[in-house]
Amino acid sequence: MIYLDYSATTPVSFDVLESYNKATKDYIGNANSIHALGVKSKILLNSATKQICDLLGILEEELVYTSGATEANNMALKGVALAYQNRGKNIVVSKLEHPSIYKICEFLETQGFEITYVDNDSDGLIDFEDLKNKIRSDTILVSICAVNSEVGVRQPLKTLRQIIKKENPDTIFHSDITQAIGKVTVNLHDIDLASMSSHKIFGPKGIGFLYKNSKVHLIPLIHGSGKFNELRSGTPPLPLIVAFSKAMRIALNDIENKEMYVRKLNSRLCESFSSYEGIKINKTKYSIPHIINISLDNVKAETLIHALEEEEIYLSTNTACSSGDLSTAVMALYNDKHRALSTIRISLSYVTTDEEVSKFLNIFKDKYKMLNDLMKSKEE
Ligand code: PMP
């Protein structure tokens, strides 16, 4: 099997699974309970949380566990909207967001909020001047993805923060860092709110977090005892948290060297794709190397994906969450419907090997040729 869909999800690493199993077997108490078993679990919970926070340079009270990035995005956008609606009802978002952000925005529009879309240039970089112009006195929130999930464009969060805060110091800056964390360095002090999922960094599915700067106030989406966290009540999923903490430690270790390695794999793939007449690489100088997005001129993305699947090669159309749709990110970059219609995403990890890339390229060549010839014969 050749797995090239690491931006959709990653397999849980062996050490992470060991931590999960140990926490499940040896820590049966509810961390909210006051007896000895509860206290034992609480101590482990606190040390796992401390490790995540130390790695990210944040305070423990600034981290809220969620089921993943979708929930964290909801907690951030709806939580801010409810908490600050008396200050204003305008929210600014980019055109390179994950579908979950757009769905939340659609809902907020039904509740009387106004969503403004900020432009980007042809390299995918947020248009600084447009951002400046779109921030108003009633803009309560700006949400801009750190790394786009389809084409991997990375935004300069520090600069964006400076622009936002200069225009309106009260505007809260949220970033979905799900595709950035564990791949490139992210400084959470550049952001007020940040969402992510553990399963993108070889951690278990079903856990993620929202980083929340202490100065930001949110209205919770889930109400309950408030014992564990006022923003997200319920029994803490200790094994998931412990495993997530382990995954975070592994993911952030030696991150620069891992990125350099992935860059080499990326160059090999792009060099090969650029030799095909009917393929366009949707890449800009801001794309991270882990995500390679290509447009197919004459071949249907889904057909190619299933043809590769026959050889146990796994990758996605634009994203796992929007399969089959017109790629929003490719539209945002090139404003070209044809180019955005049939795209595939190859997503790499530091565990991807040179051999896998070689084998993939060989099989890709055969499958692509076969489908391209088939399409041409149909046209004739
Ligand atoms: N944001 C981004 C940028 C993502 O890539 C994803 C996952 N594809 C999500 C949010 C949603 O994450 P989850 O499905 O884990 O909630």
CSV table of C-alpha atoms and ligand atoms in Angstrom, one decimal:
chain,number,residue,atom,x,y,z
A,1,MET,CA,0.0,0.0,0.0
A,2,ILE,CA,1.1,3.5,-0.7
A,3,TYR,CA,-0.7,6.1,1.4
A,4,LEU,CA,-0.5,9.6,0.1
A,5,ASP,CA,-3.4,11.2,1.9
A,6,TYR,CA,-1.7,12.4,5.1
A,7,SER,CA,-3.6,15.7,5.0
A,8,ALA,CA,-6.9,13.8,5.2
A,9,THR,CA,-5.8,11.9,8.2
A,10,THR,CA,-2.7,10.0,9.5
A,11,PRO,CA,-2.4,6.5,11.0
A,12,VAL,CA,-1.9,6.5,14.8
A,13,SER,CA,1.8,5.9,15.5
A,14,PHE,CA,2.8,2.9,17.6
A,15,ASP,CA,4.0,4.9,20.6
A,16,VAL,CA,0.9,7.0,20.6
A,17,LEU,CA,-1.3,3.9,20.6
A,18,GLU,CA,0.8,2.4,23.5
A,19,SER,CA,0.1,5.6,25.5
A,20,TYR,CA,-3.6,5.3,24.7
A,21,ASN,CA,-3.7,1.7,25.8
A,22,LYS,CA,-1.9,2.3,29.0
A,23,ALA,CA,-4.1,5.2,30.0
A,24,THR,CA,-7.2,3.1,29.2
A,25,LYS,CA,-6.0,0.1,31.2
A,26,ASP,CA,-4.3,1.8,34.2
A,27,TYR,CA,-6.4,4.9,34.7
A,28,ILE,CA,-10.0,4.0,35.1
A,29,GLY,CA,-11.1,6.9,37.3
A,30,ASN,CA,-13.0,9.9,36.0
A,31,ALA,CA,-10.6,12.8,36.3
A,32,ASN,CA,-13.6,14.8,37.7
A,33,SER,CA,-14.0,12.4,40.7
A,34,ILE,CA,-12.6,13.4,44.0
A,35,HIS,CA,-11.5,9.9,45.2
A,36,ALA,CA,-8.1,8.4,44.7
A,37,LEU,CA,-8.7,6.9,41.3
A,38,GLY,CA,-10.1,10.2,40.1
A,39,VAL,CA,-7.1,12.1,41.5
A,40,LYS,CA,-4.7,9.6,39.8
A,41,SER,CA,-6.4,10.3,36.5
A,42,LYS,CA,-6.4,14.0,37.1
A,43,ILE,CA,-2.7,14.0,37.7
A,44,LEU,CA,-2.1,12.2,34.4
A,45,LEU,CA,-4.5,14.6,32.6
A,46,ASN,CA,-2.7,17.6,34.0
A,47,SER,CA,0.7,16.3,33.0
A,48,ALA,CA,-0.5,15.5,29.4
A,49,THR,CA,-2.0,18.9,29.1
A,50,LYS,CA,1.1,20.6,30.5
A,51,GLN,CA,3.2,18.8,27.9
A,52,ILE,CA,1.0,20.1,25.1
A,53,CYS,CA,1.0,23.6,26.5
A,54,ASP,CA,4.8,23.7,27.1
A,55,LEU,CA,5.4,22.5,23.6
A,56,LEU,CA,3.2,25.2,22.2
A,57,GLY,CA,4.3,27.9,24.6
A,58,ILE,CA,0.8,28.6,26.0
A,59,LEU,CA,-0.9,28.5,29.4
A,60,GLU,CA,-3.0,25.4,30.5
A,61,GLU,CA,-6.1,27.6,30.9
A,62,GLU,CA,-5.8,28.7,27.3
A,63,LEU,CA,-6.4,25.2,25.9
A,64,VAL,CA,-9.9,23.7,25.5
A,65,TYR,CA,-10.1,20.1,24.3
A,66,THR,CA,-12.7,19.4,21.6
A,67,SER,CA,-13.6,16.4,19.4
A,68,GLY,CA,-11.5,17.9,16.6
A,69,ALA,CA,-11.0,21.0,14.4
A,70,THR,CA,-14.6,21.1,13.2
A,71,GLU,CA,-15.8,21.5,16.7
A,72,ALA,CA,-13.0,23.9,17.6
A,73,ASN,CA,-14.0,26.1,14.6
A,74,ASN,CA,-17.6,26.1,15.8
A,75,MET,CA,-16.6,26.9,19.3
A,76,ALA,CA,-14.4,29.8,18.0
A,77,LEU,CA,-16.8,31.4,15.5
A,78,LYS,CA,-20.1,30.8,17.2
A,79,GLY,CA,-18.6,31.4,20.6
A,80,VAL,CA,-17.2,34.8,19.5
A,81,ALA,CA,-20.4,35.7,17.6
A,82,LEU,CA,-22.5,35.1,20.7
A,83,ALA,CA,-20.2,36.8,23.1
A,84,TYR,CA,-19.4,39.9,21.1
A,85,GLN,CA,-22.6,40.5,19.1
A,86,ASN,CA,-23.4,43.7,21.0
A,87,ARG,CA,-20.1,45.1,19.8
A,88,GLY,CA,-20.7,44.2,16.1
A,89,LYS,CA,-21.9,41.6,13.7
A,90,ASN,CA,-19.3,41.6,11.0
A,91,ILE,CA,-16.9,38.7,10.5
A,92,VAL,CA,-14.1,38.6,7.9
A,93,VAL,CA,-12.9,35.3,6.4
A,94,SER,CA,-10.6,34.3,3.6
A,95,LYS,CA,-11.5,32.5,0.4
A,96,LEU,CA,-9.1,29.7,1.3
A,97,GLU,CA,-10.9,28.2,4.3
A,98,HIS,CA,-11.9,24.7,5.1
A,99,PRO,CA,-15.6,23.9,4.3
A,100,SER,CA,-16.4,23.8,8.0
A,101,ILE,CA,-15.7,27.5,8.3
A,102,TYR,CA,-18.0,28.3,5.4
A,103,LYS,CA,-20.8,26.2,6.8
A,104,ILE,CA,-20.5,28.0,10.2
A,105,CYS,CA,-20.5,31.3,8.4
A,106,GLU,CA,-23.7,30.3,6.4
A,107,PHE,CA,-25.3,29.5,9.7
A,108,LEU,CA,-24.2,32.8,11.3
A,109,GLU,CA,-25.7,34.7,8.3
A,110,THR,CA,-29.1,33.2,9.2
A,111,GLN,CA,-28.6,34.7,12.7
A,112,GLY,CA,-28.0,38.2,11.4
A,113,PHE,CA,-24.2,38.3,11.1
A,114,GLU,CA,-22.6,39.7,8.0
A,115,ILE,CA,-19.7,37.7,6.5
A,116,THR,CA,-17.1,39.6,4.4
A,117,TYR,CA,-14.7,37.7,2.2
A,118,VAL,CA,-11.1,39.0,2.0
A,119,ASP,CA,-9.3,38.7,-1.3
A,120,ASN,CA,-6.0,37.0,-1.9
A,121,ASP,CA,-3.4,37.5,-4.7
A,122,SER,CA,-2.6,34.9,-7.4
A,123,ASP,CA,-0.1,33.3,-5.0
A,124,GLY,CA,-2.8,32.8,-2.5
A,125,LEU,CA,-1.4,35.4,-0.1
A,126,ILE,CA,-4.1,37.4,1.7
A,127,ASP,CA,-4.3,40.8,0.1
A,128,PHE,CA,-3.0,43.0,2.9
A,129,GLU,CA,-4.6,46.2,1.6
A,130,ASP,CA,-8.0,44.5,1.1
A,131,LEU,CA,-7.8,43.1,4.7
A,132,LYS,CA,-7.1,46.5,6.0
A,133,ASN,CA,-10.0,48.0,4.1
A,134,LYS,CA,-12.4,45.2,5.2
A,135,ILE,CA,-11.8,45.6,8.9
A,136,ARG,CA,-14.4,47.9,10.4
A,137,SER,CA,-15.4,49.2,13.8
A,138,ASP,CA,-18.0,46.4,14.0
A,139,THR,CA,-15.7,43.6,12.8
A,140,ILE,CA,-15.6,41.3,15.8
A,141,LEU,CA,-13.6,38.4,14.2
A,142,VAL,CA,-11.2,37.6,11.4
A,143,SER,CA,-10.7,33.9,10.5
A,144,ILE,CA,-7.8,33.0,8.2
A,145,CYS,CA,-6.5,29.5,7.8
A,146,ALA,CA,-2.8,29.1,8.6
A,147,VAL,CA,-2.3,26.6,5.8
A,148,ASN,CA,-5.0,25.8,3.3
A,149,SER,CA,-6.0,22.2,3.1
A,150,GLU,CA,-6.3,21.9,-0.7
A,151,VAL,CA,-3.3,23.7,-2.1
A,152,GLY,CA,-1.2,24.2,1.1
A,153,VAL,CA,-0.9,27.9,0.9
A,154,ARG,CA,0.6,29.2,4.1
A,155,GLN,CA,-0.3,32.7,5.5
A,156,PRO,CA,2.0,35.0,7.4
A,157,LEU,CA,0.1,35.0,10.7
A,158,LYS,CA,2.2,37.6,12.4
A,159,THR,CA,1.8,40.1,9.7
A,160,LEU,CA,-1.9,39.5,9.4
A,161,ARG,CA,-2.2,40.0,13.2
A,162,GLN,CA,-0.4,43.3,13.0
A,163,ILE,CA,-2.7,44.5,10.2
A,164,ILE,CA,-5.9,43.4,12.0
A,165,LYS,CA,-4.9,44.8,15.4
A,166,LYS,CA,-3.8,48.1,13.8
A,167,GLU,CA,-7.1,48.6,12.1
A,168,ASN,CA,-9.2,47.5,15.1
A,169,PRO,CA,-7.5,46.3,18.4
A,170,ASP,CA,-10.7,44.7,19.5
A,171,THR,CA,-11.0,42.4,16.5
A,172,ILE,CA,-10.3,38.8,17.5
A,173,PHE,CA,-8.0,36.8,15.2
A,174,HIS,CA,-8.9,33.1,14.7
A,175,SER,CA,-6.8,30.7,12.6
A,176,ASP,CA,-7.5,27.2,11.6
A,177,ILE,CA,-4.0,25.7,12.1
A,178,THR,CA,-5.1,22.0,11.4
A,179,GLN,CA,-2.9,21.7,8.3
A,180,ALA,CA,0.0,23.7,9.7
A,181,ILE,CA,0.7,22.1,13.0
A,182,GLY,CA,3.3,19.3,13.0
A,183,LYS,CA,4.3,20.3,9.5
A,184,VAL,CA,5.6,23.9,9.8
A,185,THR,CA,6.3,26.1,12.9
A,186,VAL,CA,3.3,27.9,14.2
A,187,ASN,CA,3.5,30.6,16.9
A,188,LEU,CA,0.3,30.7,18.8
A,189,HIS,CA,1.1,34.2,20.1
A,190,ASP,CA,0.3,35.5,16.6
A,191,ILE,CA,-3.3,34.4,17.0
A,192,ASP,CA,-6.1,34.8,19.6
A,193,LEU,CA,-7.9,31.6,18.8
A,194,ALA,CA,-6.6,28.5,17.0
A,195,SER,CA,-8.2,25.2,16.0
A,196,MET,CA,-6.7,21.8,15.3
A,197,SER,CA,-7.2,18.0,15.2
A,198,SER,CA,-5.0,15.3,16.7
A,199,HIS,CA,-5.5,12.8,13.8
A,200,LYS,CA,-3.5,15.0,11.4
A,201,ILE,CA,-0.4,14.5,13.5
A,202,PHE,CA,-0.5,10.7,14.0
A,203,GLY,CA,-2.7,11.0,17.0
A,204,PRO,CA,-6.1,9.4,17.6
A,205,LYS,CA,-9.3,10.6,15.9
A,206,GLY,CA,-11.9,12.3,18.1
A,207,ILE,CA,-9.7,14.8,19.9
A,208,GLY,CA,-8.4,18.3,19.1
A,209,PHE,CA,-8.3,21.6,20.7
A,210,LEU,CA,-9.1,25.2,20.6
A,211,TYR,CA,-6.4,27.5,21.8
A,212,LYS,CA,-8.0,30.5,23.4
A,213,ASN,CA,-5.9,33.5,24.4
A,214,SER,CA,-6.9,34.4,28.0
A,215,LYS,CA,-8.2,37.8,27.0
A,216,VAL,CA,-10.9,36.3,24.7
A,217,HIS,CA,-14.3,35.6,26.0
A,218,LEU,CA,-16.4,32.8,24.5
A,219,ILE,CA,-20.0,31.7,25.1
A,220,PRO,CA,-19.9,27.8,25.3
A,221,LEU,CA,-21.7,25.6,22.8
A,222,ILE,CA,-21.9,22.7,25.2
A,223,HIS,CA,-23.3,23.5,28.6
A,224,GLY,CA,-22.8,21.1,31.6
A,225,SER,CA,-21.2,20.8,35.0
A,226,GLY,CA,-18.3,23.0,33.9
A,227,LYS,CA,-16.0,20.9,36.2
A,228,PHE,CA,-13.5,19.9,33.6
A,229,ASN,CA,-13.8,23.1,31.5
A,230,GLU,CA,-16.5,25.7,31.5
A,231,LEU,CA,-16.3,25.9,27.7
A,232,ARG,CA,-16.5,22.2,27.1
A,233,SER,CA,-18.2,20.2,29.9
A,234,GLY,CA,-18.2,16.4,30.2
A,235,THR,CA,-15.9,13.7,31.4
A,236,PRO,CA,-12.3,14.3,30.0
A,237,PRO,CA,-11.4,11.6,27.5
A,238,LEU,CA,-8.2,10.8,29.3
A,239,PRO,CA,-6.7,8.1,26.9
A,240,LEU,CA,-7.4,10.4,23.9
A,241,ILE,CA,-5.7,13.4,25.6
A,242,VAL,CA,-2.7,11.4,26.7
A,243,ALA,CA,-2.3,9.9,23.2
A,244,PHE,CA,-2.7,13.4,21.7
A,245,SER,CA,0.0,14.8,24.0
A,246,LYS,CA,2.4,12.1,22.9
A,247,ALA,CA,1.6,12.7,19.3
A,248,MET,CA,2.2,16.4,19.7
A,249,ARG,CA,5.6,15.8,21.2
A,250,ILE,CA,6.6,13.5,18.3
A,251,ALA,CA,5.2,15.9,15.7
A,252,LEU,CA,7.0,18.9,16.9
A,253,ASN,CA,10.3,17.2,17.4
A,254,ASP,CA,12.9,18.0,14.6
A,255,ILE,CA,10.2,19.7,12.6
A,256,GLU,CA,12.6,21.7,10.4
A,257,ASN,CA,14.5,18.7,9.2
A,258,LYS,CA,11.3,16.8,8.6
A,259,GLU,CA,10.0,19.7,6.5
A,260,MET,CA,13.3,19.8,4.5
A,261,TYR,CA,13.0,16.0,3.8
A,262,VAL,CA,9.4,16.4,2.6
A,263,ARG,CA,10.6,19.3,0.4
A,264,LYS,CA,12.9,16.9,-1.5
A,265,LEU,CA,10.0,14.5,-2.1
A,266,ASN,CA,7.8,17.4,-3.3
A,267,SER,CA,10.5,18.5,-5.8
A,268,ARG,CA,10.7,15.0,-7.3
A,269,LEU,CA,6.9,14.8,-7.7
A,270,CYS,CA,6.5,18.3,-9.1
A,271,GLU,CA,9.4,17.7,-11.5
A,272,SER,CA,7.6,14.6,-12.8
A,273,PHE,CA,4.2,16.2,-13.0
A,274,SER,CA,5.5,19.2,-14.9
A,275,SER,CA,6.5,16.9,-17.8
A,276,TYR,CA,2.8,16.0,-18.5
A,277,GLU,CA,1.1,18.2,-21.0
A,278,GLY,CA,-2.4,17.8,-19.5
A,279,ILE,CA,-1.4,18.4,-15.9
A,280,LYS,CA,-1.1,21.8,-14.2
A,281,ILE,CA,0.5,22.0,-10.7
A,282,ASN,CA,-1.5,24.2,-8.4
A,283,LYS,CA,1.4,25.5,-6.4
A,284,THR,CA,2.6,28.9,-5.4
A,285,LYS,CA,5.7,30.2,-3.6
A,286,TYR,CA,3.6,30.0,-0.3
A,287,SER,CA,2.6,26.3,-0.7
A,288,ILE,CA,4.0,24.0,2.0
A,289,PRO,CA,5.7,21.0,0.5
A,290,HIS,CA,3.4,18.4,2.2
A,291,ILE,CA,0.5,19.2,-0.1
A,292,ILE,CA,0.7,18.9,-3.9
A,293,ASN,CA,-2.4,19.7,-5.8
A,294,ILE,CA,-2.7,19.1,-9.6
A,295,SER,CA,-5.4,19.8,-12.2
A,296,LEU,CA,-6.1,17.2,-14.8
A,297,ASP,CA,-7.0,18.6,-18.2
A,298,ASN,CA,-8.6,15.6,-19.8
A,299,VAL,CA,-9.1,13.0,-17.0
A,300,LYS,CA,-11.7,12.9,-14.3
A,301,ALA,CA,-10.0,13.1,-10.8
A,302,GLU,CA,-12.3,10.6,-9.3
A,303,THR,CA,-11.7,8.1,-12.1
A,304,LEU,CA,-7.9,8.4,-11.6
A,305,ILE,CA,-8.2,8.1,-7.9
A,306,HIS,CA,-10.1,4.8,-8.2
A,307,ALA,CA,-7.7,3.5,-10.9
A,308,LEU,CA,-4.8,4.2,-8.5
A,309,GLU,CA,-6.7,2.5,-5.7
A,310,GLU,CA,-6.7,-0.7,-7.7
A,311,GLU,CA,-2.9,-0.7,-7.1
A,312,GLU,CA,-3.4,0.2,-3.4
A,313,ILE,CA,-2.4,3.8,-3.8
A,314,TYR,CA,-4.5,6.2,-1.8
A,315,LEU,CA,-5.0,9.9,-2.3
A,316,SER,CA,-7.8,12.5,-2.5
A,317,THR,CA,-9.6,14.7,-4.9
A,318,ASN,CA,-9.4,18.4,-3.7
A,319,THR,CA,-9.9,17.5,0.0
A,320,ALA,CA,-11.4,14.5,1.8
A,321,CYS,CA,-14.2,16.8,3.0
A,322,SER,CA,-15.3,18.2,-0.3
A,323,SER,CA,-14.7,15.3,-2.7
A,324,GLY,CA,-16.2,15.8,-6.2
A,325,ASP,CA,-16.8,19.6,-5.8
A,326,LEU,CA,-15.2,22.4,-7.7
A,327,SER,CA,-12.0,23.1,-5.8
A,328,THR,CA,-12.6,26.4,-3.9
A,329,ALA,CA,-8.9,26.9,-3.3
A,330,VAL,CA,-7.9,26.4,-7.0
A,331,MET,CA,-10.7,28.9,-7.9
A,332,ALA,CA,-9.4,31.4,-5.3
A,333,LEU,CA,-5.9,31.1,-6.8
A,334,TYR,CA,-6.6,31.0,-10.6
A,335,ASN,CA,-10.3,31.9,-11.0
A,336,ASP,CA,-10.4,29.2,-13.7
A,337,LYS,CA,-13.4,26.8,-13.5
A,338,HIS,CA,-11.9,24.2,-15.9
A,339,ARG,CA,-8.7,24.1,-13.8
A,340,ALA,CA,-10.7,23.8,-10.5
A,341,LEU,CA,-13.0,21.0,-11.9
A,342,SER,CA,-10.7,18.0,-11.8
A,343,THR,CA,-8.0,18.2,-9.1
A,344,ILE,CA,-6.2,15.7,-7.0
A,345,ARG,CA,-4.3,16.2,-3.8
A,346,ILE,CA,-1.2,14.2,-3.0
A,347,SER,CA,-0.3,14.8,0.6
A,348,LEU,CA,3.0,13.7,2.0
A,349,SER,CA,4.5,13.2,5.4
A,350,TYR,CA,8.0,12.8,6.8
A,351,VAL,CA,7.2,9.0,6.9
A,352,THR,CA,6.7,8.9,3.1
A,353,THR,CA,9.7,7.1,1.6
A,354,ASP,CA,11.6,7.7,-1.7
A,355,GLU,CA,10.7,4.2,-2.8
A,356,GLU,CA,7.0,5.0,-2.3
A,357,VAL,CA,7.4,8.1,-4.4
A,358,SER,CA,9.2,6.2,-7.2
A,359,LYS,CA,6.6,3.4,-7.2
A,360,PHE,CA,3.7,5.9,-7.2
A,361,LEU,CA,5.2,7.9,-10.1
A,362,ASN,CA,5.6,4.8,-12.2
A,363,ILE,CA,2.0,3.6,-11.6
A,364,PHE,CA,0.6,7.1,-12.0
A,365,LYS,CA,2.3,7.3,-15.4
A,366,ASP,CA,0.6,4.1,-16.6
A,367,LYS,CA,-2.8,4.9,-15.1
A,368,TYR,CA,-2.8,8.5,-16.4
A,369,LYS,CA,-1.8,7.4,-19.9
A,370,MET,CA,-4.5,4.7,-20.0
A,371,LEU,CA,-7.2,7.1,-18.9
A,372,ASN,CA,-6.0,9.9,-21.1
A,373,ASP,CA,-5.9,7.6,-24.2
A,374,LEU,CA,-9.4,6.4,-23.3
A,375,MET,CA,-10.7,10.0,-23.2
A,376,LYS,CA,-9.0,10.9,-26.4
A,377,SER,CA,-10.5,7.8,-28.2
A,378,LYS,CA,-13.9,8.8,-27.0
A,379,GLU,CA,-13.5,12.3,-28.4
A,380,GLU,CA,-12.5,11.0,-31.8
B,1,PMP,N1,-9.8,22.4,9.1
B,1,PMP,C1,-8.9,22.0,8.2
B,1,PMP,C2,-7.9,23.0,7.6
B,1,PMP,C3,-8.9,20.6,7.9
B,1,PMP,O1,-8.0,20.2,7.0
B,1,PMP,C4,-9.8,19.8,8.5
B,1,PMP,C5,-9.8,18.3,8.1
B,1,PMP,N2,-9.8,18.0,6.8
B,1,PMP,C6,-10.7,20.3,9.4
B,1,PMP,C7,-10.7,21.6,9.7
B,1,PMP,C8,-11.7,19.4,10.1
B,1,PMP,O2,-11.1,18.5,11.0
B,1,PMP,P1,-11.9,17.4,11.7
B,1,PMP,O3,-12.5,16.6,10.6
B,1,PMP,O4,-10.8,16.6,12.4
B,1,PMP,O5,-12.9,18.0,12.6
